Coordinates of C-alpha atoms in Angstrom, one line a residue:
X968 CA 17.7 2.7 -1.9
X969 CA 16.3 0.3 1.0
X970 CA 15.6 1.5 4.4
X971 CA 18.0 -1.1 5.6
X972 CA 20.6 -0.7 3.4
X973 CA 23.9 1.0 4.2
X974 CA 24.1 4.1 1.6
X975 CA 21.0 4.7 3.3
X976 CA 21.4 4.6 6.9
X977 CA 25.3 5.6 6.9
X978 CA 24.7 8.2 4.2
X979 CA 21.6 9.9 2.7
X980 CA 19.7 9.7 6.0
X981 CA 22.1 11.6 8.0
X982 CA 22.8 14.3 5.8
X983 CA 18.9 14.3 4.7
X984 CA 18.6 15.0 8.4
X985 CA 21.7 17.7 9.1
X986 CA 20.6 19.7 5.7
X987 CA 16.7 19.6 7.0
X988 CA 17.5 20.9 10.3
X989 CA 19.9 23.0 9.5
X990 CA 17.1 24.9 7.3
X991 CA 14.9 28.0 8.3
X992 CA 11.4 27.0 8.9
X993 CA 10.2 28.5 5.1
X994 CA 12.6 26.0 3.3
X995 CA 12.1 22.7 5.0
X996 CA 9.6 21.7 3.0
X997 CA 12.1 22.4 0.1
X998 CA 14.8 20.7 1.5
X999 CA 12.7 17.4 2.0
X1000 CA 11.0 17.8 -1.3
X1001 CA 14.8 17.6 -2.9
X1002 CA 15.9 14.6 -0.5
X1003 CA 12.6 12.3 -1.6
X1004 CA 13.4 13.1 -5.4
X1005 CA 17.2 12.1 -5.0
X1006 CA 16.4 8.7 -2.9
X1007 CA 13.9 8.4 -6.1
X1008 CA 16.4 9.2 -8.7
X1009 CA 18.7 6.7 -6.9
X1010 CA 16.7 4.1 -8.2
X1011 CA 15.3 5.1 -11.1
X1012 CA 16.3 8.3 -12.3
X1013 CA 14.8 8.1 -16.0
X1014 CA 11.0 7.5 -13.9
X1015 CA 11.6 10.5 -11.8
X1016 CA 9.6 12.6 -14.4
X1017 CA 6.6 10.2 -14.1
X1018 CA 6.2 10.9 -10.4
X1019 CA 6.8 14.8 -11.7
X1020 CA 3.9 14.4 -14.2
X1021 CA 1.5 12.5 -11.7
X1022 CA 2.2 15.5 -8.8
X1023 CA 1.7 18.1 -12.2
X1024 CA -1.5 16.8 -12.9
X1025 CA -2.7 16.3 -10.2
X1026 CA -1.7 19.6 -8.7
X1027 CA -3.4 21.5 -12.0
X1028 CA -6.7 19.3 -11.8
X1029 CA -7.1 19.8 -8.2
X1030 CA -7.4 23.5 -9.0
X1031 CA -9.3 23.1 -11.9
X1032 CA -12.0 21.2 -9.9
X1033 CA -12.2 24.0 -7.2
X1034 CA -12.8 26.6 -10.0
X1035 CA -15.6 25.1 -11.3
X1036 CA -16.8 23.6 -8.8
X1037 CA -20.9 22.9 -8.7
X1038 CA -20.4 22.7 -12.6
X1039 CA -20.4 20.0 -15.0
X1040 CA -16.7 21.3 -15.8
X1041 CA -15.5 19.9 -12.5
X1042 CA -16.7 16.1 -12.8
X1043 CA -14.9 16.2 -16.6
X1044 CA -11.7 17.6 -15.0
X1045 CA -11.9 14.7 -12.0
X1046 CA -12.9 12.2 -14.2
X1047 CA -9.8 13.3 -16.8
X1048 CA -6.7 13.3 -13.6
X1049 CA -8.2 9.7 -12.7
X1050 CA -8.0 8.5 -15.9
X1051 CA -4.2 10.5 -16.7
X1052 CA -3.2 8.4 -13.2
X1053 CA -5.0 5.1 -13.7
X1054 CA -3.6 5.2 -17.4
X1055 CA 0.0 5.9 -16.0
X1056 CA -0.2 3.0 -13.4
X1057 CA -1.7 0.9 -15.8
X1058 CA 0.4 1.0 -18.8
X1059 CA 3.8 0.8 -16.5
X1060 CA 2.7 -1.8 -14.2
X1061 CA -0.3 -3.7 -16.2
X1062 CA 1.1 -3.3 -19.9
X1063 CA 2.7 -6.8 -19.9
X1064 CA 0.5 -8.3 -18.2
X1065 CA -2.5 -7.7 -20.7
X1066 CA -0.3 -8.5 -23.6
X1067 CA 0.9 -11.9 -22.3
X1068 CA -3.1 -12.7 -21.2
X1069 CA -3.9 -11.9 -24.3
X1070 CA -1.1 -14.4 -26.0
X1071 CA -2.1 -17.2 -23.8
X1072 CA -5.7 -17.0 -24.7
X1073 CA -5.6 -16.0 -27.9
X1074 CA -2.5 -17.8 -29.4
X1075 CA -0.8 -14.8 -30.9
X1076 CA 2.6 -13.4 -30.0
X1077 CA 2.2 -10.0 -29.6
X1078 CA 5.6 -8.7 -28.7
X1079 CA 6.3 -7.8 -24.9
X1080 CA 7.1 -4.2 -23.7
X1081 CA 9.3 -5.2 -20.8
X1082 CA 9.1 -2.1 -19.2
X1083 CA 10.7 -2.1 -15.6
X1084 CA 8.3 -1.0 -13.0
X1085 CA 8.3 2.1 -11.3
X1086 CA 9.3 2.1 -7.8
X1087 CA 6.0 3.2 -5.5
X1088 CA 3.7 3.7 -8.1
X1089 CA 1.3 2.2 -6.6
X1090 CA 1.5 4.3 -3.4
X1091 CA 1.9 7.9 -5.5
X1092 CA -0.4 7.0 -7.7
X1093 CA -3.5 6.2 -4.8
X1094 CA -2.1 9.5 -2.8
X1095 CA -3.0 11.7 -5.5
X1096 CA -6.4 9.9 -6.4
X1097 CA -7.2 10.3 -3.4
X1098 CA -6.1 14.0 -3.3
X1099 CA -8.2 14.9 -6.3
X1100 CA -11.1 12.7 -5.1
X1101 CA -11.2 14.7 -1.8
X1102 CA -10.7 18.3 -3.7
X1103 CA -13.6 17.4 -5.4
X1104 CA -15.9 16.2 -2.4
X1105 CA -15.0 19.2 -0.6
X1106 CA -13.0 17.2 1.8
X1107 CA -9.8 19.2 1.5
X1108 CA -8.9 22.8 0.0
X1109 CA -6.7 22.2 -2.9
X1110 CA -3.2 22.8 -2.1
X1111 CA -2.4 26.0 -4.5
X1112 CA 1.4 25.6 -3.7
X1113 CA 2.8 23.4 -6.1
X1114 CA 6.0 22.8 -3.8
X1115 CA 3.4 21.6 -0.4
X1116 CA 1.4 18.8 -2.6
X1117 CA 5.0 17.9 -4.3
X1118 CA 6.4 17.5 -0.6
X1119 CA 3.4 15.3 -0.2
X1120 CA 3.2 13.1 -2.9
X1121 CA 6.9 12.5 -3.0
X1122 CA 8.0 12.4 0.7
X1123 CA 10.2 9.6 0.9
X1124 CA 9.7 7.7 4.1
X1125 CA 6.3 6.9 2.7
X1126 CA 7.5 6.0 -1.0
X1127 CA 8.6 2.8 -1.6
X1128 CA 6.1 0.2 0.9
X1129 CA 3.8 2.8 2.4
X1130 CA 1.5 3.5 4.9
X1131 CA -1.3 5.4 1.8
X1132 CA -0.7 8.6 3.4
X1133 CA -4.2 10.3 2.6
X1134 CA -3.8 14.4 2.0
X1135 CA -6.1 15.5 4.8
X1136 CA -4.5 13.6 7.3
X1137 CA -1.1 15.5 7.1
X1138 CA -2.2 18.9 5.2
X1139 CA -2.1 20.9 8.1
X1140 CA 1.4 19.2 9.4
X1141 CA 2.6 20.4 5.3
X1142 CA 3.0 23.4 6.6
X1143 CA 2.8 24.1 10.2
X1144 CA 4.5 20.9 11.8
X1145 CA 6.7 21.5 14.4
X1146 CA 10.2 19.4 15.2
X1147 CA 11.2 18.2 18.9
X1148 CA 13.7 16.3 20.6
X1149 CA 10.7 14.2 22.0
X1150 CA 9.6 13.5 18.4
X1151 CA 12.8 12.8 16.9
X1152 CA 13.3 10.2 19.8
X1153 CA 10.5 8.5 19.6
X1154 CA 10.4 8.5 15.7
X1155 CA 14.4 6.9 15.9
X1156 CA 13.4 4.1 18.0
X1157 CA 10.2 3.3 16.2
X1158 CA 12.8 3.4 13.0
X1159 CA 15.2 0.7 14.8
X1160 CA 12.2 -1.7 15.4
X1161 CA 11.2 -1.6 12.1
X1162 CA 14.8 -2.0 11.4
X1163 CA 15.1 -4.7 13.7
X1164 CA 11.7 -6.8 12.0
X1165 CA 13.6 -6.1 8.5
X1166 CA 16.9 -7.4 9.2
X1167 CA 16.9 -9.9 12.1
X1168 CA 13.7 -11.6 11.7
X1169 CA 12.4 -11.1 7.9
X1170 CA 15.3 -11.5 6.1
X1171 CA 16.6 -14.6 8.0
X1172 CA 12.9 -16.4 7.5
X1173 CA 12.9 -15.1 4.1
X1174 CA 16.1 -17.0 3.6
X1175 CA 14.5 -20.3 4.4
X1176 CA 10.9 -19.8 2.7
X1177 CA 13.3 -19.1 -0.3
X1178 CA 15.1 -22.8 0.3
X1179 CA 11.9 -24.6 0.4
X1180 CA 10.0 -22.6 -2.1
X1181 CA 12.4 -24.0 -4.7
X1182 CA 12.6 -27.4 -3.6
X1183 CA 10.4 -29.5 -6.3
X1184 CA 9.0 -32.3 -4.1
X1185 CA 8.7 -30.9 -0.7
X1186 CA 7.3 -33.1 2.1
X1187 CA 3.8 -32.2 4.0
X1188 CA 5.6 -30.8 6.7
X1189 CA 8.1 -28.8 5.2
X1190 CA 5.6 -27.4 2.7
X1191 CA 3.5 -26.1 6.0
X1192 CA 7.1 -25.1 7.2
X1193 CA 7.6 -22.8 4.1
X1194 CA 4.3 -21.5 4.5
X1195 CA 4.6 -20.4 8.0
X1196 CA 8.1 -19.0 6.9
X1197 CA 6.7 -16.6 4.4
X1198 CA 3.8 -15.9 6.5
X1199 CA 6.0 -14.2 9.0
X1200 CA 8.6 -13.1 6.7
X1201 CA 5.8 -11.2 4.9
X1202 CA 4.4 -9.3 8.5
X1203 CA 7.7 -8.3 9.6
X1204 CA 8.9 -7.2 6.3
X1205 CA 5.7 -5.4 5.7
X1206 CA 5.3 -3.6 9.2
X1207 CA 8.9 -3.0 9.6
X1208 CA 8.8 -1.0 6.9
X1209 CA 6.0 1.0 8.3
X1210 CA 7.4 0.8 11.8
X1211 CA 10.6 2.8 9.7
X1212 CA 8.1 4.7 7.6
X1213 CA 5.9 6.5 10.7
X1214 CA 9.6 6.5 12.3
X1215 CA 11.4 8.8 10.1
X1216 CA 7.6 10.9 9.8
X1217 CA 8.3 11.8 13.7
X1218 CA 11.9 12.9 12.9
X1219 CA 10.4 15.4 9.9
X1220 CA 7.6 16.7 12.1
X1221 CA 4.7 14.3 10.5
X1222 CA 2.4 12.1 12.0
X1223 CA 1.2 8.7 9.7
X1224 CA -1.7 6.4 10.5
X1225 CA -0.7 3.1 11.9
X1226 CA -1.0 0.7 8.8
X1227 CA -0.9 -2.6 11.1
X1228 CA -2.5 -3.3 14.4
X1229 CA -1.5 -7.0 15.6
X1230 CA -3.5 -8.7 12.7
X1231 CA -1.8 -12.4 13.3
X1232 CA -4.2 -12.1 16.7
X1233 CA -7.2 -12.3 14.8
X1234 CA -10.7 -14.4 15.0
X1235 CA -11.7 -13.8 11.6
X1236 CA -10.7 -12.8 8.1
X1237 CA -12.8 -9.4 8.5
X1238 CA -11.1 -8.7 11.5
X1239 CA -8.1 -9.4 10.1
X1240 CA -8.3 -7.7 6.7
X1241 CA -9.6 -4.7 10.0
X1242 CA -5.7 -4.9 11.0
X1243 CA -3.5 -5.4 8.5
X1244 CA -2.5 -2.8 5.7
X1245 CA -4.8 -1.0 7.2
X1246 CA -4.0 2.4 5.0
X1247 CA -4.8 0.0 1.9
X1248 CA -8.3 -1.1 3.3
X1249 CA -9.6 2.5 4.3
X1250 CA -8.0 3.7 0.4
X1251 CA -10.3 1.1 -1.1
X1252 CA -13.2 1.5 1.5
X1253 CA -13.4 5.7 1.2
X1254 CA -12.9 5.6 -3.1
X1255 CA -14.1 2.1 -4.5
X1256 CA -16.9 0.4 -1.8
X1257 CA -18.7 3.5 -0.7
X1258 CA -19.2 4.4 -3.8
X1259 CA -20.0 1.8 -5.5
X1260 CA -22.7 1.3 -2.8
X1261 CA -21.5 -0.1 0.2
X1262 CA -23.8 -2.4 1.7
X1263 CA -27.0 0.5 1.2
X1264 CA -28.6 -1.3 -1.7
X1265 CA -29.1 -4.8 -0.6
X1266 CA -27.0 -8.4 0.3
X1267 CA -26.8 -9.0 -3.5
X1268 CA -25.4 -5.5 -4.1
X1269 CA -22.7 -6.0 -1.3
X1270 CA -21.4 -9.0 -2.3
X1271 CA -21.2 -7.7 -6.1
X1272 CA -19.2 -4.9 -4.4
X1273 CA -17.4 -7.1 -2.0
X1274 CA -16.6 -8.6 -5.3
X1275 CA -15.2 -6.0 -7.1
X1276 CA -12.7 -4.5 -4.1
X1277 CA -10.9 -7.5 -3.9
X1278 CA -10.8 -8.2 -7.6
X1279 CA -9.0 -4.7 -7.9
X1280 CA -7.5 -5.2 -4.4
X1281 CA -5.5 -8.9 -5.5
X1282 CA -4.4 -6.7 -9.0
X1283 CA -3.2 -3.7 -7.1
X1284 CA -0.4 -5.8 -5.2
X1285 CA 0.8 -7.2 -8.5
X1286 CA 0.5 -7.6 -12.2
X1287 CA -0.2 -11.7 -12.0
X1288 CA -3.0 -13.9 -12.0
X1289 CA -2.0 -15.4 -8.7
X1290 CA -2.5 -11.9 -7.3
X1291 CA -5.8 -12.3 -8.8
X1292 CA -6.6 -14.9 -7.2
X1293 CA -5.6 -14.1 -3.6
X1294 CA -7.7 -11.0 -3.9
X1295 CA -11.2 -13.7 -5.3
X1296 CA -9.7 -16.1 -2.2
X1297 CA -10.5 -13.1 0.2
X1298 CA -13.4 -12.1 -1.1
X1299 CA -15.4 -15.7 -0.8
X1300 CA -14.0 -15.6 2.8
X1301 CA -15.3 -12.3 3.3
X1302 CA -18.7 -13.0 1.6
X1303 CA -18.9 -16.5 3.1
X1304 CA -18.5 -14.4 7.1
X1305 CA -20.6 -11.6 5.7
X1306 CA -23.6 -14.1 5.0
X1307 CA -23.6 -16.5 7.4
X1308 CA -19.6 -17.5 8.8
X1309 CA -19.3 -14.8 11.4
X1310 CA -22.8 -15.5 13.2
X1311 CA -21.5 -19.0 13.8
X1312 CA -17.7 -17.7 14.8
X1313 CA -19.4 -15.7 17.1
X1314 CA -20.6 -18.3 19.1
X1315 CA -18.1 -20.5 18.8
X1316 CA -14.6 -21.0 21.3
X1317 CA -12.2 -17.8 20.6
X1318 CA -9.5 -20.2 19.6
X1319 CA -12.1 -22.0 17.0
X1320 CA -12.2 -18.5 15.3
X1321 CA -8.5 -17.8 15.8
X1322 CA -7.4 -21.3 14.3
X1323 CA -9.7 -20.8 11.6
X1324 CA -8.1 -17.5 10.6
X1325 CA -4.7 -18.4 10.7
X1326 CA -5.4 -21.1 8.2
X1327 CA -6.7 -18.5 6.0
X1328 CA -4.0 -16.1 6.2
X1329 CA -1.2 -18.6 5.3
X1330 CA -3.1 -20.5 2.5
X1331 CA -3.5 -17.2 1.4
X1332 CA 0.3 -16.2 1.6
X1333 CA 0.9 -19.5 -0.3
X1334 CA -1.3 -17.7 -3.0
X1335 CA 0.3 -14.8 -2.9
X1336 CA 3.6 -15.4 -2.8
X1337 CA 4.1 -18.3 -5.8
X1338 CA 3.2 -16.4 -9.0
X1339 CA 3.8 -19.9 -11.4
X1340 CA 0.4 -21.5 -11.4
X1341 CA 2.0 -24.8 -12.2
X1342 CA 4.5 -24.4 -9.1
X1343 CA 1.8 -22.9 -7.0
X1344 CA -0.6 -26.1 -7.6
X1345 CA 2.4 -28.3 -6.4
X1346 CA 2.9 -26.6 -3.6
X1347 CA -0.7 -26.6 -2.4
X1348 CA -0.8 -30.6 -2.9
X1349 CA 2.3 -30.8 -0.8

């Protein structure tokens, strides 16, 4: 069920909102925790006990890890819920993938398991990694109500593109948000300009990157025309639906980061990568580069970790070699700026740097968005 569909807006949103309100303060939790698993089972009913088995887990670990905490007990019982959710997300999302690697390299023809892939299981699965992660830093209490870290994990405004709602940002609004007029105002008409990005402008660009994305021969300027299409189609798609995501958060009382702060405006690809998906960028900044090191064991070190973020970052967005390779595009830009690139932007004209980074962005978007290597290579030449 889209966000801009009409089931949606005409239907499940309105009485999602009249049951909710209607509700005494103790069962409004309740009330959205059964909305966000029926827009889930309206998708995909027979993956609803998945997302049931990721919040289970994650629910029982997170206490586990509190018990013994300071023992050795507590690193086996972290280690054990990342590898029950990586395994999950990797064997619905990556399964196929692997096999059909391995077929090309190898020669064999193992079968296929053309599984379907879960709706947001990307996003549930980093929410409650990063739940149990925090638990066991001492970041965040664990939630010992099963119903509050269900109501998180599953909330639906968040559930199919985003924002990465982190835990500690909204544990306190689990359970003593309060609901206004003012609120539900400003959450409705940040919900009609995401509306408004989805439907007038992405969709209607979308139509013609579409057009020329299937053409076989394209000319050089319609190639650059197709690019810039998707380039936009991709921003407005993408922030509308966090523009409707923090919007319909106001109407239920909750408050979500901003996940995109003008990033088309930028002068380089770190400021950039600064301003778009920005929940995405602080998940894999807090839980893969920190650790890993961050840049507090040398220039080699960083750009090995550098490395790393954006190999996982590219395969995160998609199970496709492509992806892989728009994440290993970012991260020579990144590394390139890092070492020597953002000294000289510095000093440059601002619209040096800003020209510069829009070329980036959309040859990247052309990487992203043609998963056919073939097709992809064609496309580039054009």
């Amino acid at each position: 069920m889209l966000f801009s569909s009409v089931p949606f807006l005409f239907y499940f949103l309105p009485a999602a909102l009249l049951i909710y309100f209607a509700a005494p303060r103790q069962l409004k939790n309740a009330v959205l925790l059964l909305a966000s698993l029926f827009f889930y089972a309206w998708g995909e009913p027979k993956y609803m006990l998945l997302m049931l088995v990721s919040i289970v887990q994650g629910y029982g670990f997170g206490l586990l890890i509190e018990k013994h905490r300071g023992q050795k007990a507590s690193k086996v019982f972290l280690t054990l819920s990342i590898l029950v959710s990586l395994g999950l997300l990797g064997y619905f999302k990556y399964a196929d993938f692997f096999l059909s690697s391995v077929n090309a390299v190898t020669g064999l023809s193992l079968p296929l398991l053309k599984l379907s892939l879960p709706i947001g299981i990307s996003f549930y699965t980093f929410q409650v990694l990063s739940y149990v992660i925090d638990v066991y830093r001492g970041t965040v209490p664990p939630q010992r109500n099963l119903l509050q870290l269900a109501t998180y994990v599953a909330m639906f405004p968040q559930l199919i593109a985003g924002p990465i709602v982190q835990y500690k940002t909204v544990e306190h609004e689990l359970m003593y948000r309060r609901e206004s007029v003012f609120e539900a105002s400003r959450g409705m008409q940040r919900f009609v300009v995401g509306l408004a990005k989805k439907v007038l402008i992405a969709n209607q660009v979308g139509a013609l990157w579409e057009q020329i994305s299937a053409m076989s021969a394209p000319t050089a300027v319609t190639a650059w025309l197709g690019a810039i299409a998707f380039t936009f189609q991709i921003y407005f798609d993408f922030s509308g639906y966090s523009d409707m995501a923090i919007g319909l958060g106001h109407l239920f009382g909750f408050h979500f980061l901003e996940n995109f702060e003008h990033p088309y405006e930028s002068r380089t690809v770190t400021e950039f990568w600064r301003r778009w998906h920005i929940s995405l960028g602080t998940w894999f900044r807090e839980y893969v580069y920190i650790p890993l090191g961050g840049n507090r064991h040398g220039k080699a070190r960083q750009i090995l970790n550098l490395a790393i973020v954006w190999f996982l970052t590219g395969l995160w967005h998609g199970a496709s070699w492509n992806f892989v390779l728009w994440g290993l595009y970012y991260a020579v830009l990144l590394i390139l700026e890092k070492l020597f690139l953002l000294r000289w932007l510095d000093k440059a004209p601002k619209w040096v740097g800003h020209v510069y980074t829009i070329f980036a962005f959309i040859m990247g978007w052309v990487l992203f968005a043609i998963t056919d290597f073939a097709q992809l290579g064609q496309y580039v030449s054009a």
